[in-house]
């Protein structure tokens, strides 16, 4: 089974930066796409960004485009989410997910990490 472990969350002030990491135990045909979602209690999971292992193609939600950057280190099986110019609205639990299709729908992803909390104070 594929294990995903996120790290890097924390408490920061608006305008600060954080880098989240997602370490994958292995890569298979079922984990060709890596994505980041975030969720606030009482709300649905929101797509943030994704990257394709093979060619590095990325996709971003409009709310984070220009501020966040997703990348991957194929040799280390690790995906990163560089978060710049953080806003209070970015406060959420951020989850790493792995799947085999290009989509922004969380139901399409088969594997999920435990989540890491990001809190941005005004």
mmCIF file of C-alpha atoms in Angstrom:
data_model
loop_
_atom_site.group_PDB
_atom_site.id
_atom_site.type_symbol
_atom_site.label_atom_id
_atom_site.label_comp_id
_atom_site.label_asym_id
_atom_site.label_seq_id
_atom_site.Cartn_x
_atom_site.Cartn_y
_atom_site.Cartn_z
ATOM 1 C CA UNK A 1 0.000 0.000 0.000
ATOM 2 C CA UNK A 2 1.227 3.495 -0.809
ATOM 3 C CA UNK A 3 1.976 5.601 2.236
ATOM 4 C CA UNK A 4 1.956 9.394 2.074
ATOM 5 C CA UNK A 5 3.383 11.488 4.879
ATOM 6 C CA UNK A 6 3.012 15.264 4.931
ATOM 7 C CA UNK A 7 5.096 17.675 6.943
ATOM 8 C CA UNK A 8 5.929 21.350 7.123
ATOM 9 C CA UNK A 9 2.738 22.905 8.423
ATOM 10 C CA UNK A 10 2.712 25.468 11.168
ATOM 11 C CA UNK A 11 1.541 28.821 12.452
ATOM 12 C CA UNK A 12 2.629 31.859 10.474
ATOM 13 C CA UNK A 13 1.586 35.435 9.906
ATOM 14 C CA UNK A 14 -0.005 36.797 6.772
ATOM 15 C CA UNK A 15 2.610 37.370 4.112
ATOM 16 C CA UNK A 16 4.906 34.619 5.370
ATOM 17 C CA UNK A 17 5.916 31.471 3.529
ATOM 18 C CA UNK A 18 5.833 27.754 4.235
ATOM 19 C CA UNK A 19 6.964 24.695 2.337
ATOM 20 C CA UNK A 20 4.974 21.522 2.723
ATOM 21 C CA UNK A 21 6.453 18.136 1.912
ATOM 22 C CA UNK A 22 4.775 14.876 0.955
ATOM 23 C CA UNK A 23 6.937 11.776 1.077
ATOM 24 C CA UNK A 24 5.608 8.764 -0.811
ATOM 25 C CA UNK A 25 6.696 5.264 0.123
ATOM 26 C CA UNK A 26 6.644 4.143 -3.504
ATOM 27 C CA UNK A 27 5.467 5.042 -6.989
ATOM 28 C CA UNK A 28 3.166 2.873 -9.075
ATOM 29 C CA UNK A 29 0.898 3.246 -12.078
ATOM 30 C CA UNK A 30 -1.799 4.193 -9.613
ATOM 31 C CA UNK A 31 0.156 7.157 -8.264
ATOM 32 C CA UNK A 32 1.086 8.983 -11.456
ATOM 33 C CA UNK A 33 -0.499 12.228 -10.244
ATOM 34 C CA UNK A 34 0.203 13.891 -6.919
ATOM 35 C CA UNK A 35 -2.066 16.577 -5.584
ATOM 36 C CA UNK A 36 -2.619 18.866 -2.643
ATOM 37 C CA UNK A 37 -6.046 19.496 -1.164
ATOM 38 C CA UNK A 38 -7.063 21.571 1.808
ATOM 39 C CA UNK A 39 -10.046 21.402 4.076
ATOM 40 C CA UNK A 40 -11.639 23.584 6.715
ATOM 41 C CA UNK A 41 -14.034 22.018 9.184
ATOM 42 C CA UNK A 42 -17.558 22.127 7.853
ATOM 43 C CA UNK A 43 -16.478 22.636 4.250
ATOM 44 C CA UNK A 44 -15.658 20.309 1.388
ATOM 45 C CA UNK A 45 -12.117 19.482 0.414
ATOM 46 C CA UNK A 46 -10.685 22.075 -1.936
ATOM 47 C CA UNK A 47 -8.209 21.355 -4.694
ATOM 48 C CA UNK A 48 -4.995 23.342 -4.363
ATOM 49 C CA UNK A 49 -2.426 22.033 -6.832
ATOM 50 C CA UNK A 50 -1.188 18.919 -8.599
ATOM 51 C CA UNK A 51 1.868 17.661 -10.427
ATOM 52 C CA UNK A 52 2.483 14.716 -12.735
ATOM 53 C CA UNK A 53 5.458 12.582 -11.751
ATOM 54 C CA UNK A 54 6.652 11.853 -15.262
ATOM 55 C CA UNK A 55 6.772 15.274 -16.903
ATOM 56 C CA UNK A 56 6.231 17.732 -14.064
ATOM 57 C CA UNK A 57 3.051 19.204 -15.518
ATOM 58 C CA UNK A 58 1.286 21.287 -12.891
ATOM 59 C CA UNK A 59 -2.187 22.576 -12.226
ATOM 60 C CA UNK A 60 -3.326 25.177 -9.700
ATOM 61 C CA UNK A 61 -6.521 26.436 -8.216
ATOM 62 C CA UNK A 62 -7.231 30.035 -9.138
ATOM 63 C CA UNK A 63 -7.154 30.998 -5.472
ATOM 64 C CA UNK A 64 -3.477 30.061 -5.134
ATOM 65 C CA UNK A 65 -2.116 30.629 -8.628
ATOM 66 C CA UNK A 66 0.873 32.926 -8.528
ATOM 67 C CA UNK A 67 1.434 32.362 -4.807
ATOM 68 C CA UNK A 68 1.840 28.601 -4.476
ATOM 69 C CA UNK A 69 4.169 26.352 -6.429
ATOM 70 C CA UNK A 70 4.097 22.559 -6.539
ATOM 71 C CA UNK A 71 7.147 20.530 -7.500
ATOM 72 C CA UNK A 72 8.474 17.008 -7.200
ATOM 73 C CA UNK A 73 11.742 15.229 -6.590
ATOM 74 C CA UNK A 74 11.465 11.955 -8.468
ATOM 75 C CA UNK A 75 14.580 10.471 -6.908
ATOM 76 C CA UNK A 76 13.250 11.039 -3.401
ATOM 77 C CA UNK A 77 9.585 10.303 -4.157
ATOM 78 C CA UNK A 78 8.730 13.613 -2.559
ATOM 79 C CA UNK A 79 6.326 16.346 -3.606
ATOM 80 C CA UNK A 80 6.517 19.889 -2.300
ATOM 81 C CA UNK A 81 4.106 22.761 -2.009
ATOM 82 C CA UNK A 82 5.839 26.105 -1.692
ATOM 83 C CA UNK A 83 3.363 28.545 -0.193
ATOM 84 C CA UNK A 84 4.214 32.235 -0.468
ATOM 85 C CA UNK A 85 2.306 35.370 0.456
ATOM 86 C CA UNK A 86 0.085 33.389 2.767
ATOM 87 C CA UNK A 87 -3.304 34.790 3.666
ATOM 88 C CA UNK A 88 -5.635 34.014 6.560
ATOM 89 C CA UNK A 89 -7.905 32.365 3.994
ATOM 90 C CA UNK A 90 -5.209 29.756 3.390
ATOM 91 C CA UNK A 91 -5.721 28.398 6.900
ATOM 92 C CA UNK A 92 -6.695 24.738 6.608
ATOM 93 C CA UNK A 93 -5.521 21.183 6.978
ATOM 94 C CA UNK A 94 -3.497 20.370 3.891
ATOM 95 C CA UNK A 95 -3.587 16.817 2.556
ATOM 96 C CA UNK A 96 -1.367 15.130 0.037
ATOM 97 C CA UNK A 97 -3.104 12.741 -2.356
ATOM 98 C CA UNK A 98 -2.053 10.315 -5.077
ATOM 99 C CA UNK A 99 -4.016 9.048 -8.050
ATOM 100 C CA UNK A 100 -3.850 8.008 -11.674
ATOM 101 C CA UNK A 101 -5.959 10.629 -13.454
ATOM 102 C CA UNK A 102 -5.723 14.356 -14.031
ATOM 103 C CA UNK A 103 -8.583 15.777 -12.036
ATOM 104 C CA UNK A 104 -9.385 18.226 -9.263
ATOM 105 C CA UNK A 105 -11.971 15.935 -7.700
ATOM 106 C CA UNK A 106 -10.843 14.400 -4.408
ATOM 107 C CA UNK A 107 -12.898 11.238 -4.920
ATOM 108 C CA UNK A 108 -10.642 10.241 -7.802
ATOM 109 C CA UNK A 109 -7.546 9.965 -5.619
ATOM 110 C CA UNK A 110 -6.811 6.609 -4.062
ATOM 111 C CA UNK A 111 -4.206 7.462 -1.452
ATOM 112 C CA UNK A 112 -4.113 10.205 1.154
ATOM 113 C CA UNK A 113 -1.761 11.456 3.775
ATOM 114 C CA UNK A 114 -2.724 12.273 7.324
ATOM 115 C CA UNK A 115 -2.679 16.014 6.747
ATOM 116 C CA UNK A 116 -0.656 18.894 8.113
ATOM 117 C CA UNK A 117 -2.155 22.017 9.626
ATOM 118 C CA UNK A 118 -1.453 25.469 8.288
ATOM 119 C CA UNK A 119 -2.644 28.444 10.298
ATOM 120 C CA UNK A 120 -2.177 31.968 9.014
ATOM 121 C CA UNK A 121 -2.855 34.798 11.439
ATOM 122 C CA UNK A 122 -3.770 38.305 10.248
#
